[in-house]
Amino acid sequence: MGKKRVAVLISGRGSNMTALIEAARANDYPAEIALVVSNRPEAAGLSRAREAGVATAIVDHRPFGEDREAFERALDAELRAQRIDLVCLAGFMRLLTPWFVTRWSGRMLNIHPSLLPQFKGLDTHRLALEAGVKQHGATVHFVVPEMDAGPIVAQDSVAVREDDTEATLAARVLEVEHRIYPQALRALAEGRASLASSSKENAPREGGA
Ligand code: GRF
């Protein structure tokens, strides 16, 4: 069976994107990173992708103004033009409408820097320090219409240290992210993770996953 064609959607530096590109170089990896798309033309990850020999596209959200779905139709057209099978959100800073999420349902993953369902949204490392949790971490999950929810595909934790700052904690969590995202994509591409099966055994708790 051929490798799944994956698009990574970014808005910024693209370190998770790079981790996926590197993992996908292995002969036995079941997916290839066929495309990197950014909604921000200045995203640093775009040049990293080009250096790695990966095709890139820019779909700037700004000309579409408030019309999120029009932006997503342009994005979807890029994905279809490149015959994309699976989508990985990696620091993609746009909320997606139910239209796009439904279209890619079961074929789209996101990475979030917390142990979901804790600390959804932004500033997760600050929130973790303020809450005084002893464990923090990262989660890869299927994308569903609710933000930072959806069945979990991979998750791992780090111990929070007494002297941690947002920066030191973020750096250790980022190492976890770079490890678990390739694992989660492998599981999806090999059919070991699916939205249908995980929805039953991993039903959202407290509105999250
Ligand atoms: C990561 O912390 C990711 O979990 C979050 O946004 C950040 C993106 O970093 N969604 P990078 O662009 O992958 O370096």
Coordinates of N, CA and C and ligand atoms in Angstrom, one line a residue:
M1 N 0.8 -1.2 0.0 CA 0.0 0.0 0.0 C 0.9 1.2 0.0
G2 N 0.5 2.3 -0.8 CA 1.3 3.5 -0.8 C 1.2 4.3 0.5
K3 N 2.2 5.2 0.6 CA 2.2 6.1 1.7 C 1.0 7.1 1.7
K4 N 0.5 7.4 2.8 CA -0.5 8.4 2.9 C 0.1 9.8 2.6
R5 N -0.6 10.6 1.9 CA -0.1 12.0 1.6 C -0.6 12.9 2.6
V6 N 0.3 13.6 3.3 CA 0.0 14.4 4.5 C 0.3 15.9 4.2
A7 N -0.7 16.7 4.6 CA -0.4 18.2 4.6 C -0.3 18.6 6.0
V8 N 0.7 19.4 6.3 CA 0.9 20.0 7.6 C 0.5 21.5 7.5
L9 N -0.4 21.9 8.3 CA -0.8 23.3 8.3 C -0.2 24.1 9.5
I10 N 0.5 25.2 9.1 CA 1.2 25.9 10.1 C 0.9 27.4 10.1
S11 N 1.3 28.1 11.1 CA 1.2 29.6 11.1 C 2.5 30.2 11.6
G12 N 3.4 29.4 12.1 CA 4.6 30.0 12.7 C 5.9 29.3 12.4
R13 N 6.6 29.0 13.5 CA 8.0 28.5 13.3 C 8.1 27.1 12.8
G14 N 7.1 26.3 13.0 CA 7.0 24.9 12.4 C 8.0 23.9 12.9
S15 N 8.2 23.9 14.3 CA 9.1 22.9 14.8 C 8.4 21.5 14.8
N16 N 7.1 21.4 15.0 CA 6.4 20.2 14.9 C 6.4 19.7 13.5
M17 N 6.2 20.6 12.6 CA 6.2 20.3 11.1 C 7.6 19.6 10.8
T18 N 8.7 20.2 11.3 CA 10.0 19.7 11.0 C 10.1 18.3 11.6
A19 N 9.6 18.1 12.8 CA 9.6 16.7 13.4 C 8.9 15.7 12.5
L20 N 7.8 16.1 12.0 CA 7.0 15.2 11.1 C 7.8 14.9 9.8
I21 N 8.4 16.0 9.3 CA 9.1 15.8 8.0 C 10.3 14.8 8.3
E22 N 11.0 15.0 9.4 CA 12.1 14.1 9.7 C 11.7 12.7 9.9
A23 N 10.6 12.5 10.7 CA 10.1 11.1 10.9 C 9.7 10.5 9.6
A24 N 9.1 11.2 8.7 CA 8.6 10.7 7.5 C 9.7 10.3 6.5
R25 N 10.9 10.6 6.8 CA 12.0 10.2 5.9 C 12.3 8.8 6.0
A26 N 11.9 8.1 7.1 CA 12.2 6.7 7.3 C 11.4 5.9 6.3
N27 N 12.1 4.9 5.7 CA 11.5 4.1 4.6 C 10.2 3.4 5.1
D28 N 10.2 3.0 6.4 CA 9.0 2.3 6.9 C 7.9 3.2 7.4
Y29 N 8.1 4.5 7.3 CA 7.1 5.4 7.8 C 5.9 5.4 6.8
P30 N 4.7 5.2 7.3 CA 3.5 5.0 6.4 C 3.0 6.3 5.8
A31 N 3.6 7.4 6.0 CA 3.1 8.7 5.5 C 4.2 9.5 4.9
E32 N 3.9 10.3 3.9 CA 4.9 11.3 3.5 C 4.3 12.7 3.6
I33 N 5.2 13.6 4.0 CA 4.7 15.0 4.1 C 4.8 15.6 2.7
A34 N 3.6 15.7 2.1 CA 3.6 16.1 0.7 C 3.4 17.6 0.5
L35 N 3.0 18.3 1.6 CA 2.6 19.7 1.4 C 2.7 20.4 2.8
V36 N 3.2 21.6 2.8 CA 3.1 22.4 4.0 C 2.3 23.7 3.6
V37 N 1.2 24.0 4.3 CA 0.4 25.2 4.0 C 0.5 26.1 5.2
S38 N 0.7 27.4 4.9 CA 0.6 28.4 6.0 C -0.4 29.4 5.6
N39 N -1.1 29.9 6.6 CA -2.0 31.0 6.4 C -1.3 32.4 6.6
R40 N 0.0 32.3 7.0 CA 0.7 33.5 7.2 C 1.9 33.5 6.3
P41 N 2.0 34.4 5.3 CA 3.1 34.4 4.4 C 4.5 34.4 5.0
E42 N 4.6 35.1 6.2 CA 5.9 35.3 6.8 C 6.3 34.1 7.8
A43 N 5.5 33.1 7.9 CA 5.8 32.0 8.8 C 7.2 31.4 8.5
A44 N 7.9 31.3 9.6 CA 9.3 30.8 9.5 C 9.3 29.4 9.0
G45 N 8.3 28.6 9.3 CA 8.3 27.2 8.9 C 8.3 27.0 7.4
L46 N 7.8 28.0 6.7 CA 7.8 27.8 5.2 C 9.1 27.6 4.6
S47 N 10.1 28.4 5.1 CA 11.5 28.3 4.5 C 12.1 27.0 5.0
R48 N 11.8 26.6 6.2 CA 12.3 25.3 6.7 C 11.7 24.2 5.9
A49 N 10.5 24.2 5.5 CA 9.9 23.2 4.6 C 10.5 23.2 3.3
R50 N 10.7 24.4 2.7 CA 11.4 24.4 1.4 C 12.8 23.9 1.4
E51 N 13.5 24.2 2.5 CA 14.9 23.6 2.6 C 14.8 22.1 2.7
A52 N 13.8 21.6 3.3 CA 13.6 20.1 3.4 C 13.1 19.5 2.1
G53 N 12.8 20.4 1.1 CA 12.4 19.8 -0.2 C 10.9 19.5 -0.2
V54 N 10.1 20.1 0.7 CA 8.7 19.8 0.7 C 7.9 21.0 0.0
A55 N 6.9 20.6 -0.8 CA 6.1 21.7 -1.5 C 5.4 22.5 -0.4
T56 N 5.3 23.8 -0.7 CA 4.6 24.7 0.2 C 3.6 25.5 -0.5
A57 N 2.6 26.0 0.2 CA 1.5 26.8 -0.3 C 1.2 27.8 0.8
I58 N 0.8 29.0 0.3 CA 0.3 30.1 1.3 C -1.1 30.3 0.9
V59 N -2.0 30.2 1.9 CA -3.4 30.6 1.8 C -3.6 31.6 2.9
D60 N -3.4 32.9 2.5 CA -3.5 34.0 3.5 C -5.0 34.2 3.8
H61 N -5.3 34.2 5.1 CA -6.7 34.3 5.6 C -7.2 35.8 5.4
R62 N -6.2 36.7 5.4 CA -6.7 38.1 5.5 C -7.6 38.6 4.4
P63 N -7.3 38.3 3.1 CA -8.2 38.8 2.1 C -9.6 38.3 2.2
F64 N -9.8 37.2 3.0 CA -11.2 36.7 3.2 C -12.0 37.3 4.3
G65 N -11.3 38.2 5.0 CA -11.9 38.9 6.1 C -12.6 38.0 7.1
E66 N -13.9 38.3 7.3 CA -14.7 37.5 8.3 C -15.2 36.2 7.7
D67 N -15.0 36.0 6.4 CA -15.6 34.8 5.8 C -14.7 33.6 5.9
R68 N -14.8 33.0 7.1 CA -13.9 31.8 7.4 C -14.1 30.7 6.4
E69 N -15.3 30.5 6.0 CA -15.6 29.3 5.1 C -14.9 29.6 3.7
A70 N -15.0 30.8 3.3 CA -14.3 31.1 2.0 C -12.8 30.8 2.1
F71 N -12.2 31.2 3.2 CA -10.8 30.9 3.4 C -10.6 29.4 3.4
E72 N -11.5 28.7 4.0 CA -11.3 27.2 4.1 C -11.5 26.6 2.8
R73 N -12.4 27.1 2.0 CA -12.6 26.6 0.6 C -11.3 26.7 -0.2
A74 N -10.6 27.8 0.0 CA -9.4 28.0 -0.8 C -8.3 27.0 -0.2
L75 N -8.3 26.8 1.1 CA -7.4 25.9 1.7 C -7.7 24.4 1.2
D76 N -9.0 24.1 1.2 CA -9.4 22.8 0.8 C -9.0 22.5 -0.6
A77 N -9.1 23.5 -1.5 CA -8.8 23.4 -2.9 C -7.3 23.0 -3.0
E78 N -6.4 23.7 -2.2 CA -5.0 23.4 -2.2 C -4.8 21.9 -1.8
L79 N -5.5 21.5 -0.8 CA -5.3 20.1 -0.3 C -5.7 19.1 -1.4
R80 N -6.8 19.4 -2.0 CA -7.3 18.5 -3.0 C -6.4 18.5 -4.3
A81 N -5.9 19.7 -4.6 CA -5.0 19.7 -5.8 C -3.8 18.9 -5.6
Q82 N -3.4 18.7 -4.3 CA -2.2 17.9 -4.0 C -2.6 16.5 -3.6
R83 N -3.8 16.1 -3.8 CA -4.3 14.7 -3.4 C -3.9 14.3 -2.0
I84 N -4.2 15.2 -1.1 CA -3.9 15.0 0.3 C -4.9 14.0 1.0
D85 N -4.3 13.1 1.8 CA -5.2 12.1 2.5 C -5.4 12.6 3.9
L86 N -4.4 13.1 4.6 CA -4.4 13.4 6.0 C -3.9 14.8 6.3
V87 N -4.4 15.4 7.3 CA -4.0 16.8 7.6 C -3.5 16.8 9.1
C88 N -2.4 17.5 9.3 CA -1.8 17.7 10.6 C -1.8 19.2 10.9
L89 N -2.5 19.6 11.9 CA -2.4 21.0 12.3 C -1.2 21.1 13.3
A90 N -0.3 22.0 13.0 CA 0.9 22.1 13.8 C 1.2 23.6 14.1
G91 N 0.5 24.1 15.1 CA 0.7 25.6 15.4 C -0.1 26.4 14.4
F92 N -1.2 25.8 13.9 CA -2.1 26.5 13.0 C -3.1 27.4 13.7
M93 N -2.9 28.7 13.6 CA -3.6 29.6 14.6 C -5.0 30.1 14.0
R94 N -5.7 29.2 13.4 CA -7.0 29.6 12.9 C -8.1 28.6 13.5
L95 N -9.2 29.2 13.9 CA -10.3 28.3 14.3 C -10.9 27.8 13.0
L96 N -11.2 26.5 13.0 CA -11.8 26.0 11.8 C -13.3 25.8 12.0
T97 N -14.1 26.0 10.9 CA -15.5 25.9 11.0 C -15.9 24.5 10.9
P98 N -17.2 24.2 11.3 CA -17.7 22.8 11.2 C -17.6 22.3 9.8
W99 N -17.7 23.2 8.8 CA -17.7 22.7 7.4 C -16.4 22.0 7.1
F100 N -15.3 22.7 7.5 CA -13.9 22.1 7.2 C -13.7 20.9 8.0
V101 N -14.0 21.0 9.3 CA -13.7 19.9 10.2 C -14.5 18.7 9.8
T102 N -15.7 18.8 9.4 CA -16.5 17.7 9.0 C -15.9 17.1 7.7
R103 N -15.5 17.9 6.8 CA -14.9 17.5 5.6 C -13.7 16.6 5.8
W104 N -12.9 16.9 6.8 CA -11.7 16.2 7.1 C -11.8 15.3 8.4
S105 N -13.0 15.0 8.7 CA -13.3 14.3 10.0 C -12.6 12.9 9.9
G106 N -11.9 12.6 11.0 CA -11.2 11.3 11.1 C -9.9 11.3 10.3
R107 N -9.6 12.4 9.6 CA -8.4 12.5 8.8 C -7.5 13.7 9.2
M108 N -7.9 14.3 10.3 CA -7.2 15.5 10.7 C -6.8 15.5 12.2
L109 N -5.5 15.7 12.5 CA -5.0 15.7 13.8 C -4.6 17.1 14.2
N110 N -4.5 17.4 15.5 CA -4.0 18.6 16.1 C -3.1 18.3 17.2
I111 N -2.1 19.1 17.5 CA -1.2 19.0 18.7 C -1.5 20.2 19.6
H112 N -1.6 19.9 20.8 CA -1.9 20.9 21.8 C -0.9 20.8 23.0
P113 N -0.4 21.9 23.5 CA 0.7 21.8 24.5 C 0.1 21.7 25.9
S114 N -0.7 20.7 26.2 CA -1.2 20.5 27.6 C -1.7 19.0 27.6
L115 N -2.0 18.6 28.8 CA -2.6 17.3 29.0 C -4.1 17.5 28.9
L116 N -4.6 17.5 27.7 CA -6.1 17.7 27.5 C -6.8 16.6 28.3
P117 N -8.0 16.9 28.9 CA -8.7 18.1 28.7 C -8.3 19.3 29.6
Q118 N -7.2 19.3 30.3 CA -6.8 20.4 31.0 C -6.2 21.5 30.1
F119 N -6.4 22.7 30.4 CA -5.8 23.9 29.8 C -6.0 23.9 28.2
K120 N -7.2 24.1 27.8 CA -7.5 24.3 26.4 C -7.1 25.8 26.1
G121 N -7.0 26.1 24.8 CA -6.7 27.4 24.3 C -5.3 27.8 24.5
L122 N -5.0 29.1 24.6 CA -3.7 29.7 24.6 C -3.0 29.7 26.0
D123 N -1.8 30.0 26.1 CA -1.0 30.2 27.3 C -1.1 29.0 28.3
T124 N -1.0 27.8 27.7 CA -1.1 26.6 28.5 C 0.0 26.5 29.6
H125 N 1.2 26.9 29.3 CA 2.3 26.7 30.2 C 2.1 27.7 31.4
R126 N 1.7 28.9 31.1 CA 1.4 29.8 32.2 C 0.3 29.3 33.1
L127 N -0.8 28.8 32.5 CA -1.9 28.3 33.2 C -1.5 27.1 34.1
A128 N -0.6 26.2 33.5 CA -0.2 25.1 34.3 C 0.6 25.5 35.5
L129 N 1.5 26.5 35.4 CA 2.3 27.0 36.5 C 1.4 27.6 37.5
E130 N 0.4 28.4 37.1 CA -0.5 29.1 38.0 C -1.4 28.1 38.8
A131 N -1.7 27.0 38.1 CA -2.6 26.0 38.8 C -1.8 25.1 39.7
G132 N -0.4 25.2 39.6 CA 0.4 24.4 40.5 C 0.4 22.9 40.2
V133 N 0.0 22.5 39.0 CA 0.0 21.1 38.6 C 1.4 20.5 38.7
K134 N 1.5 19.2 39.0 CA 2.8 18.5 39.1 C 3.2 17.9 37.8
Q135 N 2.2 17.7 36.9 CA 2.4 17.1 35.6 C 1.8 18.0 34.6
H136 N 2.6 18.1 33.5 CA 2.1 18.9 32.3 C 2.5 18.1 31.1
G137 N 2.1 18.5 29.9 CA 2.5 17.7 28.8 C 1.9 18.2 27.5
A138 N 1.7 17.2 26.6 CA 1.2 17.5 25.3 C 0.3 16.4 24.8
T139 N -0.6 16.8 23.9 CA -1.6 15.8 23.4 C -1.8 16.0 21.9
V140 N -1.9 14.8 21.2 CA -2.3 14.8 19.8 C -3.7 14.2 19.8
H141 N -4.6 14.9 19.1 CA -6.0 14.5 19.2 C -6.7 14.7 17.8
F142 N -7.7 13.9 17.5 CA -8.5 14.2 16.3 C -9.2 15.5 16.5
V143 N -9.3 16.2 15.3 CA -10.0 17.5 15.4 C -11.5 17.3 15.2
V144 N -12.3 17.9 16.1 CA -13.7 17.9 16.1 C -14.1 19.4 16.1
P145 N -15.4 19.7 15.9 CA -15.8 21.1 15.8 C -15.4 21.9 17.1
E146 N -15.5 21.3 18.3 CA -15.2 22.0 19.5 C -13.6 22.1 19.6
M147 N -13.2 23.3 20.0 CA -11.7 23.6 20.0 C -11.0 22.8 21.1
D148 N -9.8 22.2 20.7 CA -9.0 21.5 21.6 C -9.8 20.3 22.3
A149 N -10.7 19.7 21.6 CA -11.4 18.6 22.1 C -11.2 17.5 21.0
G150 N -11.9 16.4 21.2 CA -11.7 15.3 20.2 C -10.9 14.2 20.8
P151 N -11.2 13.0 20.4 CA -10.5 11.8 21.0 C -8.9 11.9 20.9
I152 N -8.3 11.5 21.9 CA -6.9 11.6 22.1 C -6.2 10.4 21.3
V153 N -5.2 10.7 20.5 CA -4.4 9.7 19.8 C -3.1 9.4 20.6
A154 N -2.5 10.4 21.1 CA -1.2 10.3 21.8 C -1.1 11.4 22.9
Q155 N -0.5 11.0 24.0 CA -0.4 12.0 25.1 C 0.8 11.6 25.9
D156 N 1.6 12.6 26.3 CA 2.7 12.2 27.3 C 2.9 13.4 28.2
S157 N 3.5 13.1 29.3 CA 3.7 14.2 30.3 C 5.1 14.4 30.7
V158 N 5.3 15.6 31.3 CA 6.6 15.9 31.9 C 6.3 16.4 33.4
A159 N 7.3 16.1 34.3 CA 7.1 16.6 35.6 C 7.4 18.1 35.6
V160 N 6.5 18.9 36.4 CA 6.8 20.3 36.5 C 7.7 20.5 37.7
R161 N 8.8 21.3 37.5 CA 9.8 21.5 38.5 C 9.5 22.8 39.3
E162 N 10.0 22.8 40.5 CA 9.8 24.0 41.4 C 10.2 25.3 40.7
D163 N 11.4 25.2 40.0 CA 12.0 26.4 39.4 C 11.6 26.6 38.0
D164 N 10.6 25.9 37.5 CA 10.2 26.1 36.1 C 9.6 27.5 35.8
T165 N 10.0 28.0 34.7 CA 9.4 29.2 34.1 C 8.5 28.8 32.9
E166 N 7.7 29.7 32.4 CA 7.0 29.3 31.2 C 7.9 28.8 30.1
A167 N 9.1 29.5 30.0 CA 10.0 29.1 28.9 C 10.6 27.7 29.1
T168 N 11.0 27.4 30.3 CA 11.7 26.1 30.6 C 10.7 25.0 30.4
L169 N 9.5 25.3 30.9 CA 8.4 24.2 30.8 C 8.0 24.0 29.4
A170 N 7.9 25.1 28.6 CA 7.5 25.0 27.2 C 8.6 24.2 26.4
A171 N 9.8 24.4 26.8 CA 10.9 23.7 26.1 C 10.8 22.2 26.3
R172 N 10.6 21.8 27.5 CA 10.5 20.3 27.8 C 9.2 19.7 27.2
V173 N 8.1 20.5 27.2 CA 6.9 20.0 26.6 C 7.1 19.9 25.1
L174 N 7.8 20.8 24.5 CA 8.1 20.8 23.0 C 8.8 19.5 22.6
E175 N 9.7 19.0 23.5 CA 10.4 17.8 23.2 C 9.4 16.6 23.2
V176 N 8.4 16.7 24.1 CA 7.4 15.7 24.1 C 6.6 15.8 22.8
E177 N 6.2 17.0 22.4 CA 5.4 17.2 21.2 C 6.1 16.5 20.0
H178 N 7.4 16.8 19.9 CA 8.2 16.3 18.7 C 8.3 14.8 18.7
R179 N 8.1 14.2 19.8 CA 8.1 12.7 19.9 C 6.8 12.1 19.6
I180 N 5.7 12.7 20.2 CA 4.4 12.0 20.1 C 3.7 12.4 18.8
Y181 N 4.0 13.5 18.1 CA 3.2 13.8 16.9 C 3.6 12.8 15.8
P182 N 4.8 12.5 15.6 CA 5.1 11.4 14.6 C 4.5 10.1 14.9
Q183 N 4.5 9.7 16.2 CA 3.9 8.5 16.7 C 2.4 8.5 16.3
A184 N 1.7 9.6 16.6 CA 0.3 9.7 16.4 C -0.1 9.6 14.9
L185 N 0.7 10.3 14.1 CA 0.5 10.3 12.7 C 0.7 8.9 12.1
R186 N 1.7 8.2 12.6 CA 1.9 6.8 12.2 C 0.7 5.9 12.5
A187 N 0.2 6.1 13.7 CA -1.0 5.3 14.2 C -2.2 5.6 13.3
L188 N -2.4 6.8 12.9 CA -3.5 7.2 12.0 C -3.3 6.6 10.6
A189 N -2.1 6.8 10.1 CA -1.8 6.3 8.7 C -1.8 4.8 8.6
E190 N -1.5 4.1 9.7 CA -1.6 2.6 9.7 C -2.9 2.1 10.1
G191 N -3.9 3.0 10.3 CA -5.2 2.6 10.7 C -5.4 2.0 12.1
R192 N -4.4 2.3 12.9 CA -4.5 1.8 14.3 C -5.2 2.9 15.2
A193 N -5.4 4.1 14.7 CA -6.2 5.1 15.4 C -7.3 5.5 14.4
S194 N -8.5 5.5 14.9 CA -9.5 6.1 14.1 C -10.5 6.8 14.9
L195 N -11.2 7.8 14.3 CA -12.1 8.6 15.1 C -13.3 7.7 15.5
A196 N -13.7 6.8 14.6 CA -14.9 6.0 14.9 C -14.7 5.1 16.1
S197 N -13.5 4.4 16.2 CA -13.3 3.5 17.3 C -13.0 4.3 18.6
S198 N -12.2 5.4 18.4 CA -11.8 6.1 19.7 C -13.0 6.9 20.3
S199 N -14.0 7.2 19.5 CA -15.1 8.0 20.0 C -15.8 7.2 21.0
K200 N -15.9 5.8 20.8 CA -16.6 5.0 21.8 C -15.8 4.8 23.1
E201 N -14.5 4.4 22.9 CA -13.8 4.1 24.2 C -13.2 5.3 24.8
N202 N -13.2 6.5 24.1 CA -12.6 7.6 24.6 C -13.5 8.9 24.5
A203 N -14.7 8.6 25.0 CA -15.7 9.7 24.8 C -15.3 10.9 25.6
P204 N -15.6 12.1 25.1 CA -15.2 13.3 25.8 C -15.7 13.4 27.2
R205 N -14.8 13.8 28.1 CA -15.3 14.1 29.5 C -15.3 15.6 29.7
E206 N -16.2 16.0 30.5 CA -16.3 17.4 30.8 C -16.3 18.3 29.5
G207 N -16.9 17.8 28.5 CA -16.9 18.6 27.2 C -15.6 18.5 26.5
G208 N -14.6 17.9 27.0 CA -13.3 17.8 26.3 C -13.0 16.4 25.9
A209 N -11.7 16.1 25.7 CA -11.4 14.7 25.3 C -10.2 14.3 26.1
Ligands
GRF1 C1 3.2 24.1 19.7 O1 3.4 24.2 21.1 C2 1.9 23.4 19.5 O2 1.6 22.4 20.4 C3 0.9 24.5 19.5 O3 1.6 25.6 18.9 C4 3.0 25.4 19.0 C5 3.6 25.4 17.6 O4 4.9 25.3 17.6 N1 -0.3 24.1 18.9 P1 5.7 24.9 16.2 O5 5.3 25.9 15.2 O6 5.4 23.5 15.9 O7 7.2 25.1 16.6

